[in-house]
CSV table of C-alpha atoms and ligand atoms in Angstrom, one decimal:
chain,number,residue,atom,x,y,z
A,11,MET,CA,-11.0,-20.1,-16.4
A,12,THR,CA,-9.4,-18.2,-13.8
A,13,LYS,CA,-8.1,-15.3,-15.2
A,14,LEU,CA,-4.8,-14.6,-12.9
A,15,MET,CA,-4.5,-10.5,-12.1
A,16,ASP,CA,-0.8,-9.8,-12.9
A,17,GLY,CA,0.5,-7.2,-10.4
A,18,LYS,CA,4.5,-7.6,-11.5
A,19,LEU,CA,2.7,-7.2,-15.5
A,20,VAL,CA,0.9,-3.9,-14.7
A,21,SER,CA,3.3,-2.7,-12.1
A,22,SER,CA,6.4,-3.1,-15.0
A,23,GLN,CA,3.8,-0.6,-17.2
A,24,ILE,CA,3.2,2.0,-14.3
A,25,ARG,CA,6.9,1.8,-13.8
A,26,ALA,CA,7.9,2.8,-17.2
A,27,GLU,CA,5.0,5.7,-16.6
A,28,ILE,CA,6.8,7.1,-13.9
A,29,SER,CA,10.1,6.9,-14.8
A,30,GLN,CA,9.2,8.6,-18.5
A,31,GLU,CA,7.5,11.1,-16.1
A,32,THR,CA,10.6,11.4,-13.7
A,33,GLU,CA,13.6,12.0,-16.7
A,34,GLU,CA,10.8,14.7,-17.8
A,35,PHE,CA,10.7,16.2,-14.7
A,36,ILE,CA,14.0,16.4,-14.1
A,37,LYS,CA,15.2,18.0,-17.5
A,38,GLU,CA,12.8,20.4,-16.3
A,39,MET,CA,13.2,21.4,-12.7
A,40,GLY,CA,16.8,20.3,-12.6
A,41,ILE,CA,15.2,18.0,-9.4
A,42,THR,CA,15.5,14.5,-8.2
A,43,PRO,CA,12.9,13.1,-6.8
A,44,HIS,CA,14.2,11.4,-3.2
A,45,LEU,CA,12.7,9.3,-1.2
A,46,LEU,CA,14.0,8.9,2.7
A,47,VAL,CA,13.0,5.6,4.6
A,48,ILE,CA,14.0,5.2,8.0
A,49,ILE,CA,14.2,1.6,9.6
A,50,VAL,CA,14.5,1.4,13.2
A,51,GLY,CA,15.7,-2.2,14.8
A,52,ASN,CA,16.6,-5.2,11.9
A,53,ASP,CA,13.6,-7.0,11.3
A,54,PRO,CA,14.9,-9.3,9.0
A,55,ALA,CA,11.0,-8.7,7.0
A,56,SER,CA,11.5,-5.3,7.2
A,57,MET,CA,15.2,-5.2,5.7
A,58,THR,CA,13.4,-6.7,2.9
A,59,TYR,CA,10.8,-4.4,2.6
A,60,VAL,CA,13.4,-1.4,2.6
A,61,LYS,CA,15.7,-3.0,0.1
A,62,ASN,CA,13.0,-3.9,-2.3
A,63,LYS,CA,12.1,-0.2,-2.1
A,64,LYS,CA,15.4,1.0,-2.6
A,65,LYS,CA,15.6,-1.3,-5.3
A,66,ALA,CA,12.6,0.1,-7.2
A,67,CYS,CA,13.4,3.4,-6.4
A,68,GLU,CA,16.8,3.8,-8.1
A,69,ALA,CA,14.9,1.8,-11.2
A,70,VAL,CA,12.5,4.8,-12.2
A,71,GLY,CA,15.5,7.4,-11.4
A,72,PHE,CA,15.1,8.2,-8.3
A,73,LYS,CA,17.1,9.5,-5.4
A,74,SER,CA,16.6,6.6,-2.9
A,75,THR,CA,18.1,7.1,1.1
A,76,VAL,CA,18.0,4.6,3.9
A,77,ILE,CA,18.7,5.7,6.9
A,78,GLU,CA,19.2,2.3,9.8
A,79,LEU,CA,19.2,2.9,13.1
A,80,PRO,CA,19.7,0.9,16.0
A,81,VAL,CA,16.7,-0.5,18.2
A,82,GLU,CA,17.4,0.9,21.4
A,83,THR,CA,17.0,4.5,19.4
A,84,THR,CA,14.3,6.7,21.5
A,85,GLU,CA,11.3,8.1,20.3
A,86,ASN,CA,12.5,11.4,20.9
A,87,HIS,CA,15.6,11.2,18.6
A,88,LEU,CA,13.2,9.3,15.6
A,89,ILE,CA,10.9,12.9,16.1
A,90,GLU,CA,13.8,15.1,15.9
A,91,LEU,CA,15.5,13.5,12.6
A,92,ILE,CA,12.1,13.3,11.2
A,93,GLN,CA,11.7,17.5,11.7
A,94,GLN,CA,15.2,17.5,10.3
A,95,LEU,CA,14.2,16.3,7.4
A,96,ASN,CA,10.9,17.8,7.1
A,97,GLU,CA,13.4,21.0,6.5
A,98,ASP,CA,15.1,19.4,4.4
A,99,ASN,CA,14.5,20.5,0.7
A,100,SER,CA,15.9,17.6,-1.0
A,101,VAL,CA,13.7,14.9,0.6
A,102,HIS,CA,10.4,14.7,-1.6
A,103,GLY,CA,9.1,11.4,0.6
A,104,ILE,CA,9.9,10.2,4.3
A,105,LEU,CA,8.7,6.6,4.6
A,106,VAL,CA,9.3,5.4,8.4
A,107,GLN,CA,9.0,1.2,8.1
A,108,LEU,CA,6.2,-0.1,10.8
A,109,PRO,CA,6.3,-1.7,12.7
A,110,LEU,CA,8.3,0.5,15.0
A,111,PRO,CA,9.9,-1.5,17.8
A,112,LYS,CA,7.5,-1.2,21.0
A,113,HIS,CA,8.7,1.5,23.1
A,114,ILE,CA,8.3,3.9,20.0
A,115,ASN,CA,4.6,5.3,19.9
A,116,GLU,CA,3.7,4.3,15.4
A,117,GLU,CA,0.9,7.2,15.9
A,118,LYS,CA,3.2,9.7,17.3
A,119,ILE,CA,5.8,8.8,14.9
A,120,ILE,CA,3.4,8.8,11.4
A,121,GLU,CA,2.0,12.6,12.7
A,122,MET,CA,5.4,14.0,13.0
A,123,ILE,CA,5.8,13.9,9.2
A,124,SER,CA,5.1,16.6,7.1
A,125,VAL,CA,2.0,15.7,4.9
A,126,LYS,CA,3.5,16.6,2.0
A,127,LYS,CA,6.2,14.2,2.4
A,128,ASP,CA,3.5,11.5,4.0
A,129,VAL,CA,4.5,9.0,1.0
A,130,ASP,CA,2.8,6.4,2.5
A,131,GLY,CA,-0.6,8.3,3.0
A,132,PHE,CA,-1.1,7.3,6.6
A,133,HIS,CA,-1.0,11.2,8.2
A,134,PRO,CA,-4.6,11.6,10.1
A,135,TYR,CA,-4.4,14.8,7.5
A,136,GLN,CA,-4.2,12.9,4.4
A,137,VAL,CA,-6.8,10.2,5.7
A,138,GLY,CA,-9.0,13.0,6.4
A,139,CYS,CA,-8.3,14.2,3.0
A,140,LEU,CA,-9.2,10.9,1.8
A,141,VAL,CA,-12.4,10.7,2.9
A,142,SER,CA,-13.5,14.2,2.3
A,143,GLY,CA,-12.6,13.4,-1.4
A,144,MET,CA,-9.7,16.6,-1.2
A,145,ASP,CA,-6.6,15.9,-2.8
A,146,CYS,CA,-3.7,14.0,-0.9
A,147,LEU,CA,-1.2,10.9,-1.3
A,148,LYS,CA,-3.4,7.9,-0.8
A,149,PRO,CA,-2.3,5.0,0.8
A,150,CYS,CA,-0.2,2.8,-1.6
A,151,THR,CA,-1.6,-0.9,-1.2
A,152,PRO,CA,-5.5,0.2,-1.2
A,153,SER,CA,-5.1,2.5,-4.2
A,154,GLY,CA,-3.0,-0.5,-5.6
A,155,VAL,CA,-5.8,-2.6,-5.6
A,156,ILE,CA,-7.9,-0.5,-7.2
A,157,GLU,CA,-5.1,0.2,-10.4
A,158,LEU,CA,-5.2,-3.8,-10.3
A,159,LEU,CA,-8.8,-4.0,-10.6
A,160,LYS,CA,-8.9,-1.1,-12.9
A,161,TYR,CA,-6.1,-2.2,-15.2
A,162,TYR,CA,-8.2,-5.7,-15.9
A,163,ASP,CA,-11.6,-3.2,-16.9
A,164,ILE,CA,-13.2,-5.0,-13.8
A,165,GLU,CA,-16.4,-3.1,-13.3
A,166,LEU,CA,-16.8,-1.6,-10.0
A,167,LYS,CA,-19.6,0.3,-10.0
A,168,GLY,CA,-22.7,-0.6,-8.6
A,169,ARG,CA,-21.5,-4.1,-7.9
A,170,HIS,CA,-20.7,-5.6,-4.2
A,171,ALA,CA,-16.9,-5.4,-2.7
A,172,VAL,CA,-16.2,-7.7,0.3
A,173,ILE,CA,-13.2,-6.5,2.5
A,174,ILE,CA,-12.1,-8.6,5.1
A,175,GLY,CA,-9.6,-7.0,7.2
A,176,ARG,CA,-9.9,-3.5,8.4
A,177,SER,CA,-6.4,-2.1,9.4
A,178,HIS,CA,-5.9,1.7,8.6
A,179,ILE,CA,-3.3,0.8,5.8
A,180,VAL,CA,-5.3,-1.8,3.6
A,181,GLY,CA,-9.6,-2.1,5.2
A,182,LYS,CA,-10.5,1.1,6.1
A,183,PRO,CA,-9.1,3.0,3.2
A,184,LEU,CA,-9.9,0.5,0.9
A,185,ILE,CA,-13.5,1.1,1.8
A,186,GLN,CA,-13.1,4.9,0.5
A,187,LEU,CA,-11.4,4.4,-2.4
A,188,LEU,CA,-13.9,1.8,-3.5
A,189,LEU,CA,-17.6,3.9,-3.4
A,190,ASP,CA,-15.3,6.4,-4.9
A,191,GLU,CA,-15.6,4.3,-7.8
A,192,ASN,CA,-19.5,3.8,-6.8
A,193,ALA,CA,-19.0,0.1,-5.3
A,194,THR,CA,-21.3,-1.1,-2.5
A,195,VAL,CA,-18.7,-1.6,0.1
A,196,THR,CA,-19.5,-4.1,3.0
A,197,ILE,CA,-16.4,-4.0,5.7
A,198,CYS,CA,-16.0,-7.2,7.5
A,199,HIS,CA,-13.2,-8.1,10.8
A,200,SER,CA,-12.9,-10.6,13.3
A,201,GLN,CA,-16.0,-9.9,15.3
A,202,THR,CA,-17.9,-10.4,12.1
A,203,LYS,CA,-20.7,-13.2,12.4
A,204,ASP,CA,-21.7,-15.5,9.7
A,205,LEU,CA,-19.0,-14.5,7.4
A,206,SER,CA,-19.2,-16.6,5.2
A,207,GLN,CA,-22.6,-15.5,4.3
A,208,LEU,CA,-21.1,-12.0,3.7
A,209,THR,CA,-18.3,-13.4,1.4
A,210,LYS,CA,-20.4,-15.6,-0.7
A,211,SER,CA,-22.3,-12.0,-1.5
A,212,ALA,CA,-19.3,-10.6,-3.1
A,213,ASP,CA,-19.1,-10.0,-6.4
A,214,ILE,CA,-15.5,-8.1,-5.7
A,215,LEU,CA,-13.8,-10.2,-2.3
A,216,ILE,CA,-10.5,-8.3,-1.0
A,217,VAL,CA,-9.1,-9.7,1.5
A,218,ALA,CA,-6.2,-9.1,4.3
A,219,ILE,CA,-6.3,-10.5,7.6
A,220,GLY,CA,-2.8,-12.3,7.7
A,221,LYS,CA,-4.5,-16.1,7.9
A,222,PRO,CA,-2.8,-18.4,5.1
A,223,ASN,CA,-5.2,-19.6,2.8
A,224,PHE,CA,-8.2,-18.6,4.9
A,225,ILE,CA,-10.9,-17.9,2.6
A,226,LYS,CA,-12.3,-21.6,1.1
A,227,ALA,CA,-13.6,-21.9,-2.4
A,228,ASP,CA,-17.0,-23.0,-0.4
A,229,MET,CA,-16.9,-19.0,0.6
A,230,VAL,CA,-16.7,-17.5,-2.8
A,231,LYS,CA,-19.4,-17.1,-5.2
A,232,ASP,CA,-19.0,-18.3,-8.6
A,233,GLN,CA,-17.0,-16.1,-11.1
A,234,ALA,CA,-16.3,-13.5,-8.0
A,235,VAL,CA,-13.1,-11.5,-8.7
A,236,VAL,CA,-10.7,-12.3,-5.5
A,237,VAL,CA,-8.1,-10.1,-4.8
A,238,ASP,CA,-5.4,-11.7,-1.9
A,239,VAL,CA,-3.4,-9.2,-0.3
A,240,GLY,CA,-2.4,-11.2,2.5
A,241,ILE,CA,1.4,-12.1,2.5
A,242,ASN,CA,2.3,-15.1,5.1
A,243,ARG,CA,5.7,-17.3,5.2
A,244,LEU,CA,4.5,-21.0,5.9
A,245,GLU,CA,7.0,-22.5,7.8
A,246,THR,CA,8.3,-24.4,4.9
A,247,GLY,CA,9.5,-20.7,3.9
A,248,ARG,CA,6.9,-21.1,1.2
A,249,LEU,CA,4.8,-17.4,0.9
A,250,VAL,CA,1.2,-17.9,0.5
A,251,GLY,CA,-1.6,-15.1,0.6
A,252,ASP,CA,-5.4,-15.6,2.3
A,253,VAL,CA,-7.1,-17.4,0.0
A,254,ALA,CA,-6.0,-20.8,-0.4
A,255,PHE,CA,-5.2,-20.2,-4.0
A,256,ASP,CA,-5.5,-24.1,-5.8
A,257,GLU,CA,-9.3,-24.4,-4.8
A,258,VAL,CA,-10.4,-20.5,-4.7
A,259,SER,CA,-9.1,-20.8,-8.7
A,260,THR,CA,-11.9,-22.9,-9.7
A,261,LYS,CA,-14.2,-21.1,-9.1
A,262,ALA,CA,-12.8,-16.9,-9.6
A,263,SER,CA,-13.7,-15.4,-12.7
A,264,TYR,CA,-10.3,-13.1,-11.7
A,265,MET,CA,-7.9,-13.7,-9.1
A,266,THR,CA,-4.6,-12.1,-7.9
A,267,PRO,CA,-1.2,-14.8,-7.0
A,268,VAL,CA,1.0,-14.5,-4.1
A,269,PRO,CA,3.5,-13.7,-4.5
A,270,GLY,CA,3.2,-11.5,-8.2
A,271,GLY,CA,-0.4,-9.9,-7.4
A,272,VAL,CA,-1.2,-6.8,-4.9
A,273,GLY,CA,2.9,-7.1,-3.3
A,274,PRO,CA,3.9,-5.0,-6.1
A,275,MET,CA,1.4,-2.8,-6.8
A,276,THR,CA,2.3,-1.8,-3.4
A,277,ILE,CA,5.7,-0.5,-4.1
A,278,THR,CA,3.8,1.0,-7.8
A,279,MET,CA,2.1,3.1,-5.3
A,280,LEU,CA,5.0,4.4,-3.6
A,281,LEU,CA,6.8,5.5,-6.3
A,282,ARG,CA,4.1,7.4,-7.8
A,283,ASN,CA,3.3,9.0,-4.6
A,284,THR,CA,7.1,10.1,-4.4
A,285,LEU,CA,7.0,11.9,-7.4
A,286,LYS,CA,3.5,13.8,-6.8
A,287,ALA,CA,5.7,14.5,-3.9
A,288,ALA,CA,8.2,15.7,-5.7
A,289,LYS,CA,6.0,17.9,-7.7
A,290,ASP,CA,3.5,19.1,-5.5
A,291,LEU,CA,6.5,20.8,-3.0
A,292,GLN,CA,8.0,22.3,-6.0
A,293,SER,CA,5.1,23.8,-7.6
A,294,SER,CA,4.5,24.7,-3.9
A,295,SER,CA,7.8,26.4,-3.5
A,296,LEU,CA,7.5,28.4,-6.9
A,297,SER,CA,3.8,29.8,-5.9
A,298,ILE,CA,5.5,31.5,-2.4
B,133,NAD,P1,-3.8,-6.5,10.4
B,133,NAD,O1,-3.0,-7.4,11.2
B,133,NAD,O2,-3.4,-4.9,10.8
B,133,NAD,O3,-5.5,-6.8,10.5
B,133,NAD,C1,-5.7,-7.8,10.4
B,133,NAD,C2,-7.6,-7.5,9.9
B,133,NAD,O4,-7.7,-9.1,9.6
B,133,NAD,C3,-8.0,-7.0,11.3
B,133,NAD,O5,-9.1,-6.2,11.3
B,133,NAD,C4,-8.7,-8.1,12.1
B,133,NAD,O6,-10.2,-8.0,12.6
B,133,NAD,C5,-9.0,-9.1,10.5
B,133,NAD,N1,-9.2,-10.6,10.9
B,133,NAD,C6,-8.6,-11.1,11.9
B,133,NAD,N2,-8.5,-12.8,12.1
B,133,NAD,C7,-10.2,-12.7,10.9
B,133,NAD,C8,-11.0,-14.0,11.2
B,133,NAD,N3,-11.1,-14.9,11.5
B,133,NAD,N4,-12.1,-13.0,9.9
B,133,NAD,C9,-12.1,-11.8,9.7
B,133,NAD,N5,-11.7,-10.9,9.7
B,133,NAD,C10,-10.6,-11.5,10.2
B,133,NAD,O7,-3.4,-6.6,9.4
B,133,NAD,P2,-2.7,-5.7,7.8
B,133,NAD,O8,-1.6,-5.4,8.2
B,133,NAD,O9,-4.1,-5.1,7.1
B,133,NAD,O10,-2.3,-7.0,6.7
B,133,NAD,C11,-3.1,-8.0,6.5
B,133,NAD,C12,-2.4,-9.4,5.4
B,133,NAD,O11,-2.5,-8.2,4.5
B,133,NAD,C13,-1.0,-9.8,6.2
B,133,NAD,O12,-0.5,-10.4,5.5
B,133,NAD,C14,0.1,-8.4,5.7
B,133,NAD,O13,1.2,-9.4,5.5
B,133,NAD,C15,-0.8,-8.2,4.0
B,133,NAD,N6,-0.2,-6.7,3.7
B,133,NAD,C16,0.4,-6.9,2.4
B,133,NAD,C17,0.4,-6.1,1.5
B,133,NAD,C18,0.6,-5.8,0.3
B,133,NAD,O14,1.9,-5.2,0.0
B,133,NAD,N7,0.6,-7.0,-0.3
B,133,NAD,C19,0.5,-5.0,2.3
B,133,NAD,C20,0.1,-4.8,3.8
B,133,NAD,C21,-0.5,-5.8,4.5
């Protein structure tokens, strides 16, 4: 029978540790970790994500600020705001909620965020550090996937991990994190030929494509570990992943549910990054 990898449960344990560490940090340093989130426009899904991040921050004892900007905000205005926040010692993490309106260049905005405060781990410098094995703020969703696999003692060393989806925020950084765990990694995307043949060779299958119930049981090896990163809202309002849960769960040894799998882990890793950023900024200010 498939064992569920419960992202809520694992998250609550990690968040309890973060909360404890935060209390100690505040007591010792008199500094409260502070995450600042900027949202441009009023996309309902983005607003929900931002609200959840704020709630999660407050629950572990962080300060959390949300700056809401109108959809017509100019790129220059956003850049100026980020430059001010980069200099603001009371802010430890800066996150610009994506996607941004079309007239704003996302890559340019990400590059403006101080690498020390880039808690999403999207800045090209962080990406370079990740690939070079240097200390960095790792992107949240991929690190959440690895934490979940580790919690359930899933062996990664020498095993074949197949990722579907090559986005900058999920698929690509996951390659590196899985390599760091000594897995053998294959990455597939929309132009991959014979996708099923590759997915069927996976000991660990990680799916991040954004297509509801795309992966069916006949695409999965018996007893594979299946991680579903996808979040899709059906017309009925129900949330489903990229994996057809009911049928794939008859074959998989371990599987993540949607919701309640990778989603909570992503926010948990954001909390971890914010605490790390606050600690790193504090120790670099002491060493000046
Ligand atoms: P994206 O749209 O940036 O990329 C999708 C990827 O899927 C592309 O690389 C594309 O080549 C690949 N793809 C599309 N159709 C395919 C097909 N038929 N066969 C093989 N590959 C195909 O997506 P993203 O931002 O990485 O997000 C993917 C999904 O993960 C979405 O549902 C998103 O909502 C979800 N997501 C969840 C979390 C979380 O915290 N759980 C975080 C980020 C993204």
